[in-house]
Short mmCIF file of C-alpha atoms and ligand atoms in Angstrom, two decimals:
data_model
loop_
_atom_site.label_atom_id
_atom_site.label_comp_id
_atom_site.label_asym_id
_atom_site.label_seq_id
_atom_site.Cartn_x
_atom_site.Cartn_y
_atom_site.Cartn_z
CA UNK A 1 112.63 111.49 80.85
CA UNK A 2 112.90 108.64 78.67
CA UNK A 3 113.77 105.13 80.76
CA UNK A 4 115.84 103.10 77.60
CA UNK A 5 119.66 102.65 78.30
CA UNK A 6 119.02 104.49 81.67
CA UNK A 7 120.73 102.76 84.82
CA UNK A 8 118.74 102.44 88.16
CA UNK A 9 118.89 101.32 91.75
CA UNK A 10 115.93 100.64 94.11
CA UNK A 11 116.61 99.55 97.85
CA UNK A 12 114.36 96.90 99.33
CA UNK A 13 113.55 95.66 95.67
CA UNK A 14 113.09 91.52 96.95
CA UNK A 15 109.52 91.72 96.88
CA UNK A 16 106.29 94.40 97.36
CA UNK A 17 106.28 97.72 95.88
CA UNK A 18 110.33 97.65 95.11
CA UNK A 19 109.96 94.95 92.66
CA UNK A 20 107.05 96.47 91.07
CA UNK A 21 109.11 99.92 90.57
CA UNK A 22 111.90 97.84 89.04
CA UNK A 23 109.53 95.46 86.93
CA UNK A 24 108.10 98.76 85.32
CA UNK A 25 111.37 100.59 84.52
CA UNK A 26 112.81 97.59 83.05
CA UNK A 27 109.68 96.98 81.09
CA UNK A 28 110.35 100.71 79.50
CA UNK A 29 114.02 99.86 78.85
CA UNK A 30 115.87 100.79 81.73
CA UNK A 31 118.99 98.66 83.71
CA UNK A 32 118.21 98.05 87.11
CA UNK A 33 120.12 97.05 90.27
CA UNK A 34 117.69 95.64 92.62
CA UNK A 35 119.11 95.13 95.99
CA UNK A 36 117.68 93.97 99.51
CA UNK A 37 119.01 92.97 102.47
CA UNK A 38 117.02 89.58 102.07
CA UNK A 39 119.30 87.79 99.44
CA UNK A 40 117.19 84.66 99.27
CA UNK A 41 114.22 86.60 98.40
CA UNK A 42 116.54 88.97 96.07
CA UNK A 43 118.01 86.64 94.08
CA UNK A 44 114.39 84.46 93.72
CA UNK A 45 113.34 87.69 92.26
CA UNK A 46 116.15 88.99 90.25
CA UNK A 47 115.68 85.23 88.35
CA UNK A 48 112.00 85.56 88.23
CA UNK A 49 112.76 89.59 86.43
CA UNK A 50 115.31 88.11 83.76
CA UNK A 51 112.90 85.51 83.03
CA UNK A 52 109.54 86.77 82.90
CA UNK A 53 110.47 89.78 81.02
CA UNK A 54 113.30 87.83 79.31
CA UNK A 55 116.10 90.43 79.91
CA UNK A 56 119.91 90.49 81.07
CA UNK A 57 119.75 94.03 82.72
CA UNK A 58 118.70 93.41 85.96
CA UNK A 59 121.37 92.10 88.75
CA UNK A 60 120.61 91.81 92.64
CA UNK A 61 123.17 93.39 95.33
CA UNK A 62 122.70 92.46 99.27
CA UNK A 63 122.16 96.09 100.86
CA UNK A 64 120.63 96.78 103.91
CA UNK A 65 120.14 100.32 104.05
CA UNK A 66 121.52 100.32 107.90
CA UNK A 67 125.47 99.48 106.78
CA UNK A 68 126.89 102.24 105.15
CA UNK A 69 129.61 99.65 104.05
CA UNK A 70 126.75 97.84 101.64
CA UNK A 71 125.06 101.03 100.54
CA UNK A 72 128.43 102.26 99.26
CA UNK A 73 129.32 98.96 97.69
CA UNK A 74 125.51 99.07 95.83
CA UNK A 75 126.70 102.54 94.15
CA UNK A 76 130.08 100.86 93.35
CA UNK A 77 128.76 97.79 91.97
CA UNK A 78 126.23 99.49 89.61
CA UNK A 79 128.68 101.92 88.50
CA UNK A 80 131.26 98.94 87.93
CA UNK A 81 128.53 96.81 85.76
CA UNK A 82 126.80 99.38 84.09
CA UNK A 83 128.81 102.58 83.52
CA UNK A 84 126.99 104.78 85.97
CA UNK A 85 123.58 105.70 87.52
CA UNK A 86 120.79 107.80 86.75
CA UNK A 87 118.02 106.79 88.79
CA UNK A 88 118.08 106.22 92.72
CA UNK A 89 115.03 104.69 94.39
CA UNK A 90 114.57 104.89 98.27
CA UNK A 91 112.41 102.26 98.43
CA UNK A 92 113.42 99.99 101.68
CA UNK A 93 110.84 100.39 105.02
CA UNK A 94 109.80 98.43 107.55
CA UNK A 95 106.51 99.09 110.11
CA UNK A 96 107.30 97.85 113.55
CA UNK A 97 106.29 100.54 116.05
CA UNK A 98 107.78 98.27 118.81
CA UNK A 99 111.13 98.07 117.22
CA UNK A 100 110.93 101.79 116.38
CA UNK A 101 114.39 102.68 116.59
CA UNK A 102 115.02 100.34 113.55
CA UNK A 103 112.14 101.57 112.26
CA UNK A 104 114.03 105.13 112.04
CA UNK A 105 117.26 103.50 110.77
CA UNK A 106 115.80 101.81 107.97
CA UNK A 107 112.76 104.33 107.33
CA UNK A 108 114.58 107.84 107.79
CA UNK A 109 118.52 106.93 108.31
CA UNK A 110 118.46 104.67 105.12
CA UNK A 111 116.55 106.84 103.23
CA UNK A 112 118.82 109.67 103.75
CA UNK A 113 122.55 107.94 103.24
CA UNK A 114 120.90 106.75 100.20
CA UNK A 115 120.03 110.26 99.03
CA UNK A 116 123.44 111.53 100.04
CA UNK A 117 125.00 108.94 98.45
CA UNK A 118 123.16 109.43 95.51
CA UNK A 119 123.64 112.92 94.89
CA UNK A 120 127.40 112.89 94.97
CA UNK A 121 127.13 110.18 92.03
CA UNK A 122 124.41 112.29 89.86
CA UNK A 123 126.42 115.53 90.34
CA UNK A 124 128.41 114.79 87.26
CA UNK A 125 125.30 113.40 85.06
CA UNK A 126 122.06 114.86 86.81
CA UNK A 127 119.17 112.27 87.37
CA UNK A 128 116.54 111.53 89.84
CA UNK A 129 115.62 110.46 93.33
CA UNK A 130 112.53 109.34 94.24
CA UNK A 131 112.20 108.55 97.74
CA UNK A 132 108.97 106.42 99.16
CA UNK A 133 107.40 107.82 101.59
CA UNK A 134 103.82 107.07 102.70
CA UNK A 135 100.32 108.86 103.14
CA UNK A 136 101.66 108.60 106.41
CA UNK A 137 104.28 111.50 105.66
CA UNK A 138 101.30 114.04 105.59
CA UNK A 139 98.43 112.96 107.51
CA UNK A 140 98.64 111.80 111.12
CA UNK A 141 98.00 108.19 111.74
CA UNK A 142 96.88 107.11 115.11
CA UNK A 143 97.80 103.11 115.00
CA UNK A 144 101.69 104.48 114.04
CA UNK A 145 102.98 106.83 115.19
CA UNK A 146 106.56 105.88 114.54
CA UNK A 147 106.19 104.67 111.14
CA UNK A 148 104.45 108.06 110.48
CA UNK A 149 107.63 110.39 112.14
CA UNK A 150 110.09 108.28 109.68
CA UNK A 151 107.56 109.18 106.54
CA UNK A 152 107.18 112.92 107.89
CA UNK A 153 110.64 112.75 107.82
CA UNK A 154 111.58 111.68 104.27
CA UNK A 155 108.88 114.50 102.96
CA UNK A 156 110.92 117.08 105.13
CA UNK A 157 113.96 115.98 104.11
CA UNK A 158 113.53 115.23 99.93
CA UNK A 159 111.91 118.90 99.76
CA UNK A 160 114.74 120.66 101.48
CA UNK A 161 117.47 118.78 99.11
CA UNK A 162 115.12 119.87 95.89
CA UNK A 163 115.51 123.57 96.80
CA UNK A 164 119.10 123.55 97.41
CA UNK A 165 120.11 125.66 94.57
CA UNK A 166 123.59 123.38 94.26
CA UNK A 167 121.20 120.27 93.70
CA UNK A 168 119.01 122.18 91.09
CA UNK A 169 122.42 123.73 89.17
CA UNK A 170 123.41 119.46 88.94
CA UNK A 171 120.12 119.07 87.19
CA UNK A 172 119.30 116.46 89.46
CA UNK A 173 115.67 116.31 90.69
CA UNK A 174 114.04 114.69 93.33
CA UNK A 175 110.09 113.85 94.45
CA UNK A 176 108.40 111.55 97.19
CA UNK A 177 105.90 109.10 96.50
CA UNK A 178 103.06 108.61 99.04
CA UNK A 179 101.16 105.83 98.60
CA UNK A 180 97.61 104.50 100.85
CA UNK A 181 97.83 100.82 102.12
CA UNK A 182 98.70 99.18 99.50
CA UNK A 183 98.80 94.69 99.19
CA UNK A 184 102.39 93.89 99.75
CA UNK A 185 103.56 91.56 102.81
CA UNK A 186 104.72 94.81 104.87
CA UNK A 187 100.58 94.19 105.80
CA UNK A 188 100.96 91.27 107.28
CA UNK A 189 101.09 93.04 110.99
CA UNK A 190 101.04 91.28 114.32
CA UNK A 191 100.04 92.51 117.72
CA UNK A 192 103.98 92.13 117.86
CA UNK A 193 104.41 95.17 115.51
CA UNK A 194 102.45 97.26 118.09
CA UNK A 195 102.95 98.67 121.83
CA UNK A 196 100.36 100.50 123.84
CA UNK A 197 100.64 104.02 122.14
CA UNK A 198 100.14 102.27 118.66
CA UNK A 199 97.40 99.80 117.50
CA UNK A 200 96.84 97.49 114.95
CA UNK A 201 92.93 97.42 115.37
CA UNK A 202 93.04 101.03 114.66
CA UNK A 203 95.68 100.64 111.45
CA UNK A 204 93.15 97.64 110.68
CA UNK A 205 90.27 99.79 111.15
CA UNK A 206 92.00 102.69 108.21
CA UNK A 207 92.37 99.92 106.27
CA UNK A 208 88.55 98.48 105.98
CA UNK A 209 88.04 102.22 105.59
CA UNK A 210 90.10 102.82 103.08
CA UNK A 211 90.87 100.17 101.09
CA UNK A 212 93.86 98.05 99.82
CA UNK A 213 95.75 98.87 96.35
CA UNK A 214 97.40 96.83 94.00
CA UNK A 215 100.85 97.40 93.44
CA UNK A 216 100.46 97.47 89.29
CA UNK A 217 98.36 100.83 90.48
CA UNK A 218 101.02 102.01 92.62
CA UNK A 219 103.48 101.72 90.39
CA UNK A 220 102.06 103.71 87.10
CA UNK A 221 102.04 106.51 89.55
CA UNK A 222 105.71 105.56 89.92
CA UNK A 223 106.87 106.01 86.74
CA UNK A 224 104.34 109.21 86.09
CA UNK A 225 106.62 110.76 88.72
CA UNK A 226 109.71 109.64 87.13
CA UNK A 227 109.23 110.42 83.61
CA UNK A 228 107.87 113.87 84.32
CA UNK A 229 110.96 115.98 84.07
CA UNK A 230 109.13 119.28 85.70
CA UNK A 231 108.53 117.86 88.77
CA UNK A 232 111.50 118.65 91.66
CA UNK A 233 110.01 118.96 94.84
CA UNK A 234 106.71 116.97 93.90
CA UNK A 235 105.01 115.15 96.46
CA UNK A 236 102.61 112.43 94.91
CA UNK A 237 99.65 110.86 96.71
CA UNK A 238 97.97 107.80 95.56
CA UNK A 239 95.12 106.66 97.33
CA UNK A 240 91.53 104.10 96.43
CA UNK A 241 89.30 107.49 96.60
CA UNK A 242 91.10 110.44 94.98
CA UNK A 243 93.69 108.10 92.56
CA UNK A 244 97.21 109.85 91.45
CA UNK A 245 97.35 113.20 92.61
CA UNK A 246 100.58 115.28 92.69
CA UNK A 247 100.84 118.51 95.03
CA UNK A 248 103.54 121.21 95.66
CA UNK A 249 103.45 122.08 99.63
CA UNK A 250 104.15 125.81 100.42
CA UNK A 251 108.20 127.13 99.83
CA UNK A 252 109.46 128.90 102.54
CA UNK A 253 109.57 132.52 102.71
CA UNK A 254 112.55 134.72 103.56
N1 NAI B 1 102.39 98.56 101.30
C1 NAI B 1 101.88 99.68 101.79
O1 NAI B 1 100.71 99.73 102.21
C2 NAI B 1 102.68 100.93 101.79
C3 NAI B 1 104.06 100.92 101.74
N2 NAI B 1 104.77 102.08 101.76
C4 NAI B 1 106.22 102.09 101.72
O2 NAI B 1 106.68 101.45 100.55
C5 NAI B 1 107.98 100.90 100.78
C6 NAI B 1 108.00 99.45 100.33
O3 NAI B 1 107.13 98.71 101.18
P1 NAI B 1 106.36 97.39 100.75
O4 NAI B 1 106.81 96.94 99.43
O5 NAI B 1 104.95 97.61 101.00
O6 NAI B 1 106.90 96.43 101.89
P2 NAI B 1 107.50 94.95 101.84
O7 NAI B 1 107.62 94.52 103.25
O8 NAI B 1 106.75 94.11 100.89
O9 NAI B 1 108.95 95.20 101.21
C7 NAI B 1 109.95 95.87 101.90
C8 NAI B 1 111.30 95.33 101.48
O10 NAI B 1 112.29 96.07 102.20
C9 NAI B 1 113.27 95.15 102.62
N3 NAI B 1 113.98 95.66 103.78
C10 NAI B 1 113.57 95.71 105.07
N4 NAI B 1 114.56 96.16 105.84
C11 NAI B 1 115.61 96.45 105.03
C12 NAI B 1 116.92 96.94 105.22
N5 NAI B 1 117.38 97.22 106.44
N6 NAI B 1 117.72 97.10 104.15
C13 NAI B 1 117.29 96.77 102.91
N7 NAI B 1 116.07 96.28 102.66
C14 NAI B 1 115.24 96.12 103.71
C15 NAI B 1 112.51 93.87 102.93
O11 NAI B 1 113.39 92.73 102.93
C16 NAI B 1 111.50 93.86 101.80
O12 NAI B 1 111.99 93.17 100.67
C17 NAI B 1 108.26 101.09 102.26
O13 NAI B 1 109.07 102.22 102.44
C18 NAI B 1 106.88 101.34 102.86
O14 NAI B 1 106.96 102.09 104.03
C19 NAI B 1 104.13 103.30 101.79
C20 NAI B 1 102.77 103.36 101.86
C21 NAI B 1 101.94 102.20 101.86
C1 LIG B 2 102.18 100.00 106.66
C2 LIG B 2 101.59 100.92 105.67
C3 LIG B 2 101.02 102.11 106.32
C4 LIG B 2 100.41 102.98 105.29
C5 LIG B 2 99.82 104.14 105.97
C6 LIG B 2 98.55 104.60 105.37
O1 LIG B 2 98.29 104.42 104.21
C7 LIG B 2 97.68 105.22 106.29
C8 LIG B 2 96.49 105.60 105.91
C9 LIG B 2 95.44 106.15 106.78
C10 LIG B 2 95.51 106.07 108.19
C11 LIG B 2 94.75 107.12 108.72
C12 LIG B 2 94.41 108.03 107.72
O2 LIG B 2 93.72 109.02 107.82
C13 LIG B 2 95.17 107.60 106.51
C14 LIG B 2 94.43 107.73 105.23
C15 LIG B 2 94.27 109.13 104.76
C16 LIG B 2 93.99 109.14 103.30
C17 LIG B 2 93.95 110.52 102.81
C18 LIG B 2 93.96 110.53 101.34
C19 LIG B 2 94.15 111.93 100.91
C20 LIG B 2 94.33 112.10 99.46
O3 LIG B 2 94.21 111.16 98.69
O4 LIG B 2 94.64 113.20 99.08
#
């Protein structure tokens, strides 16, 4: 898939691995609506984009990914300014295992209206959606539990869209990125974020283990995802130890 002229959305795009995803497809030509539902922090960023890589063709939109109202008027708005989209990023989550249920809202529930909402505007045009989900989405992890249902979730729910044979006749194509811990502020845990059937000290303890990524790493396995046009129904891993990896889990059998 080549990026030039081609018109993108990414939820949760203020800061972290959002604005990376953005920062790369604009670098490779593409328009991008960058939305959040920090506008502060969106429209800091959306300045910082035009500037740094000295470009016009990136805009911020308030969305939280809870109100259907702003995730409808994201679509609208991007269609309005430039013509249409192509590319749909599911990139807003939060990790709060003591606020859990908005944890599933923003995690799971945002990540699917965005998909819906998403396919019924690529169904004329085809594109792609990638939706973030986490190494959490396919191992188990102890200190989360929550944060890992919402991420098992997204996995569960991208695949069974890709092998919906009205999806594949659209030519629209969709994959889940599944990054380790990786340096963004969604790190920045408290005791707060935790309850007595989750624990930071454990997550903490993964982490030492494991490592911390930079986002610029992160995000070429982003747009390796995105640009390879074979991929529906890829699930990508990207972790310190085994780098970019992209797997097929089994199809069901009938
Ligand atoms: N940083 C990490 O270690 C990893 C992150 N991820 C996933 O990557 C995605 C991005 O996370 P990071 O950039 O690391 O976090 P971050 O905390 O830096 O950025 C998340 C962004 O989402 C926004 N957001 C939160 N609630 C929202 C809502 N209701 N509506 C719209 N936007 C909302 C925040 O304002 C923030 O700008 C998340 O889905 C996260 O679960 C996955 C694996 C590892
Ligand atoms: C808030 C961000 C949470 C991110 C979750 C995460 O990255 C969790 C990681 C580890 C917790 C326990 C584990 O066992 C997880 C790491 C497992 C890494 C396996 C890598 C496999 C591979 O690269 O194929």
């Amino acid at each position: 898939m080549e990026l030039v002229g081609k018109v993108a959305i990414v939820t949760g795009a203020a800061q972290g691995l959002g604005r990376a995803f953005a920062r790369a497809m604009i670098q490779r030509g593409a328009k991008v609506c960058i939305s959040d539902q920090n506008v502060e922090k969106g429209n800091t960023s959306c300045v910082a984009l035009r500037k740094e890589l000295n470009t016009a063709d990136v805009n911020f939109v308030k969305c939280d990914v809870t109100q259907q109202d702003d995730m409808k008027n994201m679509f609208d708005d991007t269609v309005r300014r430039y013509g249409g989209v192509d590319i749909v990023v599911n990139n807003a989550g939060i990790m709060n295992e003591r606020t859990w249920s908005s944890c599933v809202d923003i995690n799971l529930k945002g990540v699917i209206q965005g998909t819906l909402l998403a396919l019924e505007h690529l169904q004329e045009r085809g594109g792609v959606i990638i939706n973030i989900s986490s190494i959490a989405g396919v191992v188990p992890v102890a200190g989360a539990p929550v944060y890992t249902a919402t991420k098992h979730g997204v996995i569960g729910f991208t695949r069974s869209c890709s092998v919906n044979p009205k999806v594949k006749a659209a030519n629209i194509r969709l994959a889940c990125l599944c990054p380790t811990f990786t340096d963004t502020p969604i790190l920045d845990m408290t005791d707060d974020h935790f309850t007595s059937w989750s624990s930071r000290q454990n997550l903490w303890k993964d982490v030492e283990q494991l490592g911390i990524m930079k986002v610029e790493t992160v995000a070429q396995g982003f747009i390796q995802l995105l640009l390879d046009k074979d991929n529906n129904g890829a699930i990508m891993t990207i972790s310190p130890n085994r780098g970019i990896q992209t797997k097929y889990y089994p199809k069901a059998r009938m």
